[in-house]
Amino acid sequence: MNLTQQDRKWAEQTVEKIRAKMHTVAERCGDKVPYTTKDGVFDDRSGSEDISWWTNGFWGGMMWQMYCLTKDDMYRMKAESLEKKLDAVLTNAAGLDHDNGFKWLPTAVASYRVTKNESSYNRAIIAANNLAGRFNLAGSFIRAWNDWGGVDHRGWAIIDCMMNLPLLYWASEVTGDPRFKQIATAHADTAQRCFVRDDGSVNHIVEFDPFSGEMIRTYGGQGFKVGSSWTRGQSWGLYGFVLSYIHTKDEKYLNTSRRIAHYFISNTPESGLIPVDFRQPAECAWEDSTAAAIAACGLIELSKHVEGRDSDVYLNAALKLLKALDEKRCNWDDGADNLLEKCTAEYHSDEHEFAIIYGDYYFMEALLKLTGQELFIW
């Protein structure tokens, strides 16, 4: 990675700002499992009704990143405490879904990578087996959500799942069992064929016939509408496909990530601030800072796996996104628990532009990638 001296200095200074703020925030957070903030204070998703929420691993991931950065045992203990709370999900079938990777890669897998804790290994293997069990053989896809809200999701798959595949790659690596990797690559092949459009944009949701595997339709999902371009979905695809390349060394995944990256870069506003959907109406100014942070992580990884000018293109695109977040969308006041502001979960929700924990996680991860201090959890 060919950072200029000026950019390296900026990245190091930004990591120091994260280090300074996170110590205060982590002490104040206690044993919470946060998702968002109210008046600058983290909420808590650790209750029985909320513990299965798909984002509940990210605070643990932040704590492991901070532990590896500082070697302060406070962060390790908080990460381990959160991991144990997720045991309630492992015993609840309704709480296990395609997002097992988001829950246990930043927690149990991160713990095992750092400490070789056998309990963490056990949790992560249980989660991986459950994720593998969602594979639909007819359509070669991992089923998304469980049935809820009266909607039949048996044939649904979503672009987000590309980021959960590393749980299966990890399981194959540590067990020597190829079936996990086989399922992951089969899903990635289907996503490449059915989710990624010719121009490099991606669908959020694709519905297949769960019995024949035939592709039926696409949905706009959390974006503006069918056929639009939900930016967090773009970032999931961008980062997810380069991760599949890292684990398989199959060039087709690298090339798919690059195609999505080119689309993302060409649609990034001059400000570097990312809208909720690249095709949302012109009069809509809603942003999603999480999409910028996730895309920056993927772009940095891409820059490591290509050479020459292309590497610089991806790295500079990531720096543009991260500097815009640092200067315009970060709350550096240690009286507020969150880092990023103006995050949006979905276009058609009632609430937009608030703090979301995974935005903070990926912003932190991206900066640590730039400085060579990241714990690689994917």
Coordinates of C-alpha atoms in Angstrom, one line a residue:
M1 CA 0.0 0.0 0.0
N2 CA 1.6 3.2 -1.2
L3 CA 0.5 5.9 1.2
T4 CA 2.2 9.3 0.9
Q5 CA 3.9 10.6 3.9
Q6 CA 1.2 13.2 4.4
D7 CA -1.6 10.6 4.2
R8 CA 0.2 8.3 6.6
K9 CA 0.5 11.1 9.1
W10 CA -3.2 11.9 8.7
A11 CA -4.1 8.3 9.2
E12 CA -1.9 7.9 12.3
Q13 CA -3.3 11.1 13.8
T14 CA -6.9 9.9 13.2
V15 CA -6.1 6.6 14.8
E16 CA -4.8 8.5 17.8
K17 CA -8.1 10.4 18.0
I18 CA -10.0 7.1 17.9
R19 CA -7.7 5.7 20.7
A20 CA -8.3 8.8 22.9
K21 CA -12.1 8.8 22.5
M22 CA -12.7 5.1 22.7
H23 CA -11.1 4.7 26.1
T24 CA -13.6 7.1 27.6
V25 CA -16.5 5.7 25.6
A26 CA -15.8 2.0 26.5
E27 CA -15.5 2.8 30.2
R28 CA -18.8 4.7 30.1
C29 CA -20.6 2.0 28.0
G30 CA -20.4 -0.7 30.7
D31 CA -21.9 -4.0 29.6
K32 CA -24.1 -2.6 26.9
V33 CA -24.5 -4.1 23.5
P34 CA -25.0 -0.9 21.5
Y35 CA -26.7 -0.3 18.1
T36 CA -27.3 3.5 18.1
T37 CA -27.4 6.5 20.4
K38 CA -30.0 8.7 21.9
D39 CA -28.7 12.2 22.8
G40 CA -25.2 10.9 22.3
V41 CA -25.6 7.9 24.7
F42 CA -25.5 4.3 23.5
D43 CA -28.6 2.2 23.7
D44 CA -28.5 -1.4 24.8
R45 CA -29.6 -4.4 22.7
S46 CA -28.6 -7.0 25.3
G47 CA -32.2 -7.7 26.4
S48 CA -33.9 -11.0 25.6
E49 CA -36.0 -9.4 22.8
D50 CA -33.0 -7.7 21.1
I51 CA -30.0 -9.9 21.7
S52 CA -30.4 -11.6 18.3
W53 CA -30.2 -8.3 16.4
W54 CA -27.8 -8.6 13.5
T55 CA -25.4 -5.8 14.5
N56 CA -24.7 -7.1 18.0
G57 CA -21.2 -8.4 17.1
F58 CA -19.8 -5.0 16.0
W59 CA -19.1 -3.6 19.5
G60 CA -17.2 -6.7 20.3
G61 CA -15.3 -6.2 17.1
M62 CA -14.4 -2.7 18.1
M63 CA -13.2 -3.9 21.5
W64 CA -11.0 -6.5 19.9
Q65 CA -9.5 -4.0 17.5
M66 CA -8.8 -1.6 20.4
Y67 CA -7.3 -4.4 22.5
C68 CA -4.9 -5.3 19.7
L69 CA -4.1 -1.7 19.3
T70 CA -3.5 -0.9 22.9
K71 CA -3.1 -4.2 24.8
D72 CA -5.5 -2.7 27.4
D73 CA -7.3 -5.6 29.1
M74 CA -10.4 -3.5 29.6
Y75 CA -11.2 -4.0 25.9
R76 CA -10.6 -7.7 25.9
M77 CA -12.8 -8.2 28.9
K78 CA -15.6 -6.2 27.3
A79 CA -15.3 -8.2 24.1
E80 CA -15.4 -11.5 26.0
S81 CA -18.4 -10.4 28.0
L82 CA -20.4 -9.5 24.9
E83 CA -19.4 -12.8 23.2
K84 CA -20.9 -14.7 26.1
K85 CA -24.1 -12.7 25.9
L86 CA -24.5 -14.0 22.4
D87 CA -24.8 -17.5 23.7
A88 CA -28.5 -16.8 24.1
V89 CA -28.7 -16.5 20.3
L90 CA -27.0 -19.8 19.7
T91 CA -29.8 -21.6 21.6
N92 CA -32.6 -19.7 19.8
A93 CA -33.3 -21.0 16.3
A94 CA -35.3 -17.9 15.4
G95 CA -32.2 -15.7 16.2
L96 CA -29.9 -17.6 13.9
D97 CA -29.8 -16.5 10.2
H98 CA -27.6 -15.4 7.3
D99 CA -26.0 -12.8 9.5
N100 CA -24.2 -15.3 11.7
G101 CA -21.0 -14.0 10.3
F102 CA -21.7 -10.4 11.4
K103 CA -22.4 -11.7 15.0
W104 CA -19.6 -14.2 15.5
L105 CA -16.7 -13.1 13.2
P106 CA -16.1 -9.9 15.2
T107 CA -16.6 -11.8 18.5
A108 CA -15.8 -15.5 18.7
V109 CA -13.6 -15.8 15.6
A110 CA -11.7 -12.6 16.6
S111 CA -11.3 -14.0 20.1
Y112 CA -10.0 -17.3 18.7
R113 CA -7.5 -15.6 16.4
V114 CA -6.1 -13.6 19.3
T115 CA -6.3 -16.0 22.3
K116 CA -7.0 -19.5 20.8
N117 CA -9.9 -19.8 23.3
E118 CA -11.6 -23.1 22.8
S119 CA -15.0 -21.8 23.9
S120 CA -14.8 -19.1 21.2
Y121 CA -13.9 -21.8 18.7
N122 CA -16.9 -23.8 19.7
R123 CA -19.3 -20.9 19.4
A124 CA -18.0 -20.0 16.0
I125 CA -18.2 -23.5 14.6
I126 CA -21.8 -23.8 15.8
A127 CA -22.6 -20.6 14.0
A128 CA -20.8 -21.7 10.9
N129 CA -22.6 -25.0 10.8
N130 CA -25.9 -23.2 11.2
L131 CA -25.0 -20.8 8.4
A132 CA -24.0 -23.7 6.1
G133 CA -27.4 -25.3 6.9
R134 CA -29.2 -22.4 5.2
F135 CA -27.7 -23.3 1.8
N136 CA -30.3 -24.0 -0.8
L137 CA -28.9 -26.7 -3.1
A138 CA -31.4 -26.1 -6.0
G139 CA -30.5 -22.4 -6.3
S140 CA -27.0 -22.5 -4.9
F141 CA -27.6 -19.7 -2.5
I142 CA -27.7 -19.1 1.3
R143 CA -31.2 -18.2 2.3
A144 CA -31.7 -14.8 3.9
W145 CA -34.0 -14.0 6.8
N146 CA -36.2 -16.4 8.7
D147 CA -39.9 -16.0 8.0
W148 CA -41.3 -12.9 9.8
G149 CA -43.9 -10.3 9.1
G150 CA -46.0 -12.8 7.2
V151 CA -43.5 -12.9 4.3
D152 CA -42.3 -16.2 2.8
H153 CA -38.5 -15.8 2.7
R154 CA -37.6 -19.4 1.6
G155 CA -36.2 -18.3 -1.7
W156 CA -34.7 -14.9 -0.7
A157 CA -31.0 -14.1 -0.8
I158 CA -29.4 -10.7 -0.2
I159 CA -26.1 -9.0 -1.2
D160 CA -25.2 -8.5 2.5
C161 CA -24.5 -12.2 2.8
M162 CA -21.2 -11.8 0.9
M163 CA -19.8 -10.4 4.2
N164 CA -21.0 -13.4 6.1
L165 CA -19.2 -15.9 3.8
P166 CA -15.8 -15.4 5.7
L167 CA -17.3 -17.4 8.6
L168 CA -17.5 -20.4 6.3
Y169 CA -14.0 -19.8 4.8
W170 CA -12.7 -19.6 8.4
A171 CA -14.5 -22.8 9.3
S172 CA -12.9 -24.7 6.4
E173 CA -9.5 -23.3 7.3
V174 CA -9.6 -24.4 10.9
T175 CA -11.4 -27.8 10.5
G176 CA -10.0 -28.9 7.1
D177 CA -13.5 -29.6 6.0
P178 CA -14.0 -28.4 2.4
R179 CA -17.8 -28.3 2.6
F180 CA -17.9 -24.9 4.3
K181 CA -15.7 -23.3 1.5
Q182 CA -17.7 -25.1 -1.2
I183 CA -21.0 -23.6 0.1
A184 CA -19.4 -20.2 0.4
T185 CA -18.0 -20.2 -3.2
A186 CA -21.3 -21.6 -4.6
H187 CA -23.2 -18.7 -3.0
A188 CA -20.6 -16.2 -4.2
D189 CA -20.9 -17.6 -7.8
T190 CA -24.7 -17.2 -7.6
A191 CA -24.3 -13.6 -6.2
Q192 CA -21.9 -12.8 -9.0
R193 CA -24.3 -14.0 -11.6
C194 CA -27.6 -12.8 -10.2
F195 CA -26.8 -9.7 -8.0
V196 CA -24.1 -7.8 -9.9
R197 CA -25.4 -5.9 -12.9
D198 CA -23.5 -5.1 -16.1
D199 CA -22.7 -1.6 -15.0
G200 CA -21.3 -2.8 -11.6
S201 CA -24.3 -1.8 -9.5
V202 CA -25.9 -4.5 -7.4
N203 CA -29.3 -5.7 -6.4
H204 CA -30.1 -5.9 -2.8
I205 CA -32.6 -8.8 -2.8
V206 CA -33.0 -11.6 -5.3
E207 CA -35.9 -14.1 -5.0
F208 CA -35.4 -17.6 -6.3
D209 CA -37.9 -20.5 -6.5
P210 CA -36.8 -22.5 -3.4
F211 CA -37.7 -25.8 -5.1
S212 CA -36.3 -25.3 -8.6
G213 CA -33.7 -22.6 -8.0
E214 CA -35.0 -20.5 -10.8
M215 CA -34.4 -16.7 -10.4
I216 CA -37.9 -15.1 -10.1
R217 CA -37.4 -11.4 -9.3
T218 CA -35.4 -8.7 -7.6
Y219 CA -36.5 -6.2 -4.9
G220 CA -35.4 -2.7 -4.0
G221 CA -35.0 -3.8 -0.4
Q222 CA -33.4 -1.1 1.7
G223 CA -32.7 1.1 -1.3
F224 CA -35.0 3.6 -3.1
K225 CA -36.7 1.1 -5.4
V226 CA -36.4 -1.9 -7.7
G227 CA -33.4 -1.4 -10.0
S228 CA -31.9 1.4 -7.9
S229 CA -28.5 1.4 -6.2
W230 CA -28.6 1.1 -2.4
T231 CA -25.1 2.3 -1.5
R232 CA -24.6 0.0 1.5
G233 CA -25.5 -2.9 -0.7
Q234 CA -22.8 -1.6 -3.1
S235 CA -20.3 -1.6 -0.3
W236 CA -21.2 -5.0 0.9
G237 CA -20.6 -6.4 -2.6
L238 CA -17.4 -4.4 -3.1
Y239 CA -15.9 -5.6 0.2
G240 CA -17.5 -9.1 0.1
F241 CA -16.1 -10.1 -3.3
V242 CA -12.6 -9.0 -2.5
L243 CA -12.8 -11.0 0.7
S244 CA -13.9 -14.1 -1.3
Y245 CA -10.8 -13.5 -3.5
I246 CA -8.5 -13.3 -0.5
H247 CA -9.8 -16.6 0.8
T248 CA -9.9 -18.4 -2.6
K249 CA -7.4 -16.6 -4.8
D250 CA -10.0 -16.9 -7.6
E251 CA -9.5 -13.9 -9.9
K252 CA -13.2 -13.8 -10.9
Y253 CA -14.1 -12.5 -7.4
L254 CA -11.3 -9.9 -7.5
N255 CA -12.6 -8.7 -10.9
T256 CA -16.2 -8.6 -9.7
S257 CA -15.1 -6.5 -6.7
R258 CA -13.2 -4.2 -9.0
R259 CA -16.3 -3.8 -11.3
I260 CA -18.4 -2.7 -8.3
A261 CA -15.6 -0.5 -7.1
H262 CA -15.5 1.4 -10.4
Y263 CA -19.2 2.0 -10.2
F264 CA -19.0 3.2 -6.6
I265 CA -16.1 5.5 -7.4
S266 CA -17.7 7.0 -10.5
N267 CA -20.9 7.8 -8.5
T268 CA -19.2 9.2 -5.5
P269 CA -20.1 12.9 -5.1
E270 CA -17.2 15.4 -5.1
S271 CA -17.8 16.0 -1.4
G272 CA -17.0 12.3 -0.7
L273 CA -20.3 12.0 1.3
I274 CA -22.4 9.0 0.2
P275 CA -26.1 9.1 -0.3
V276 CA -28.4 6.3 0.8
D277 CA -29.0 5.3 -2.8
F278 CA -27.0 6.5 -5.8
R279 CA -30.3 6.7 -7.7
Q280 CA -32.4 8.4 -5.1
P281 CA -34.4 11.5 -6.3
A282 CA -32.3 14.6 -6.8
E283 CA -34.2 16.5 -4.1
C284 CA -33.4 13.8 -1.5
A285 CA -30.2 14.6 0.5
W286 CA -30.2 11.7 2.9
E287 CA -26.7 10.2 3.5
D288 CA -25.4 6.9 4.8
S289 CA -21.9 7.3 6.3
T290 CA -21.8 3.5 6.9
A291 CA -21.7 2.9 3.2
A292 CA -18.7 5.2 2.9
A293 CA -16.8 3.4 5.7
I294 CA -17.5 -0.1 4.5
A295 CA -16.6 0.8 0.9
A296 CA -13.4 2.3 2.1
C297 CA -12.4 -1.0 3.8
G298 CA -13.1 -2.8 0.5
L299 CA -11.2 -0.3 -1.5
I300 CA -8.1 -0.5 0.8
E301 CA -8.1 -4.3 0.4
L302 CA -8.4 -4.0 -3.4
S303 CA -5.4 -1.6 -3.4
K304 CA -3.4 -4.4 -1.8
H305 CA -4.2 -7.0 -4.4
V306 CA -3.7 -5.0 -7.6
E307 CA -0.6 -3.3 -8.9
G308 CA 0.5 0.0 -10.4
R309 CA -1.9 2.9 -11.1
D310 CA -5.0 0.8 -10.2
S311 CA -3.8 0.3 -6.7
D312 CA -3.4 4.1 -6.3
V313 CA -6.9 4.6 -7.7
Y314 CA -8.5 2.4 -5.1
L315 CA -6.4 3.8 -2.3
N316 CA -7.1 7.4 -3.2
A317 CA -10.8 6.7 -3.4
A318 CA -10.8 5.2 0.1
L319 CA -8.8 8.2 1.4
K320 CA -11.4 10.5 -0.1
L321 CA -14.2 8.8 1.7
L322 CA -12.4 8.5 5.0
K323 CA -11.2 12.1 5.1
A324 CA -14.7 13.3 4.3
L325 CA -16.0 11.3 7.2
D326 CA -13.2 12.5 9.5
E327 CA -13.7 16.2 8.6
K328 CA -17.5 16.4 8.2
R329 CA -19.2 13.3 9.7
C330 CA -17.3 12.3 12.8
N331 CA -18.2 13.4 16.3
W332 CA -14.8 13.7 18.1
D333 CA -16.4 14.9 21.3
D334 CA -15.7 12.2 23.9
G335 CA -19.0 13.2 25.6
A336 CA -20.8 11.5 22.7
D337 CA -20.6 7.7 22.5
N338 CA -20.6 7.4 18.7
L339 CA -18.0 8.2 16.1
L340 CA -19.9 8.5 12.8
E341 CA -23.0 10.7 12.2
K342 CA -25.6 10.6 9.4
C343 CA -25.8 6.9 9.1
T344 CA -29.0 5.5 7.5
A345 CA -30.2 1.9 7.8
E346 CA -32.7 2.0 4.9
Y347 CA -34.2 4.5 2.5
H348 CA -37.9 3.9 3.4
S349 CA -37.6 3.8 7.2
D350 CA -39.1 6.5 9.4
E351 CA -35.6 7.6 10.7
H352 CA -32.6 8.7 8.7
E353 CA -29.1 10.0 9.5
F354 CA -28.3 8.8 13.0
A355 CA -25.5 6.9 14.7
I356 CA -25.1 3.2 13.8
I357 CA -22.5 0.9 15.5
Y358 CA -21.3 -0.8 12.3
G359 CA -20.5 2.5 10.8
D360 CA -18.1 3.1 13.7
Y361 CA -16.7 -0.3 13.4
Y362 CA -15.8 -0.1 9.7
F363 CA -14.5 3.5 10.1
M364 CA -12.1 2.2 12.8
E365 CA -11.2 -0.9 10.8
A366 CA -10.4 1.2 7.7
L367 CA -8.1 3.5 9.6
L368 CA -6.3 0.6 11.2
K369 CA -5.8 -1.0 7.8
L370 CA -4.1 2.2 6.6
T371 CA -1.7 2.2 9.6
G372 CA -1.0 -1.5 9.5
Q373 CA -2.6 -2.1 13.0
E374 CA -5.8 -3.9 12.1
L375 CA -6.8 -7.3 13.5
F376 CA -8.1 -9.0 10.3
I377 CA -11.4 -10.7 11.4
W378 CA -12.9 -11.4 8.0

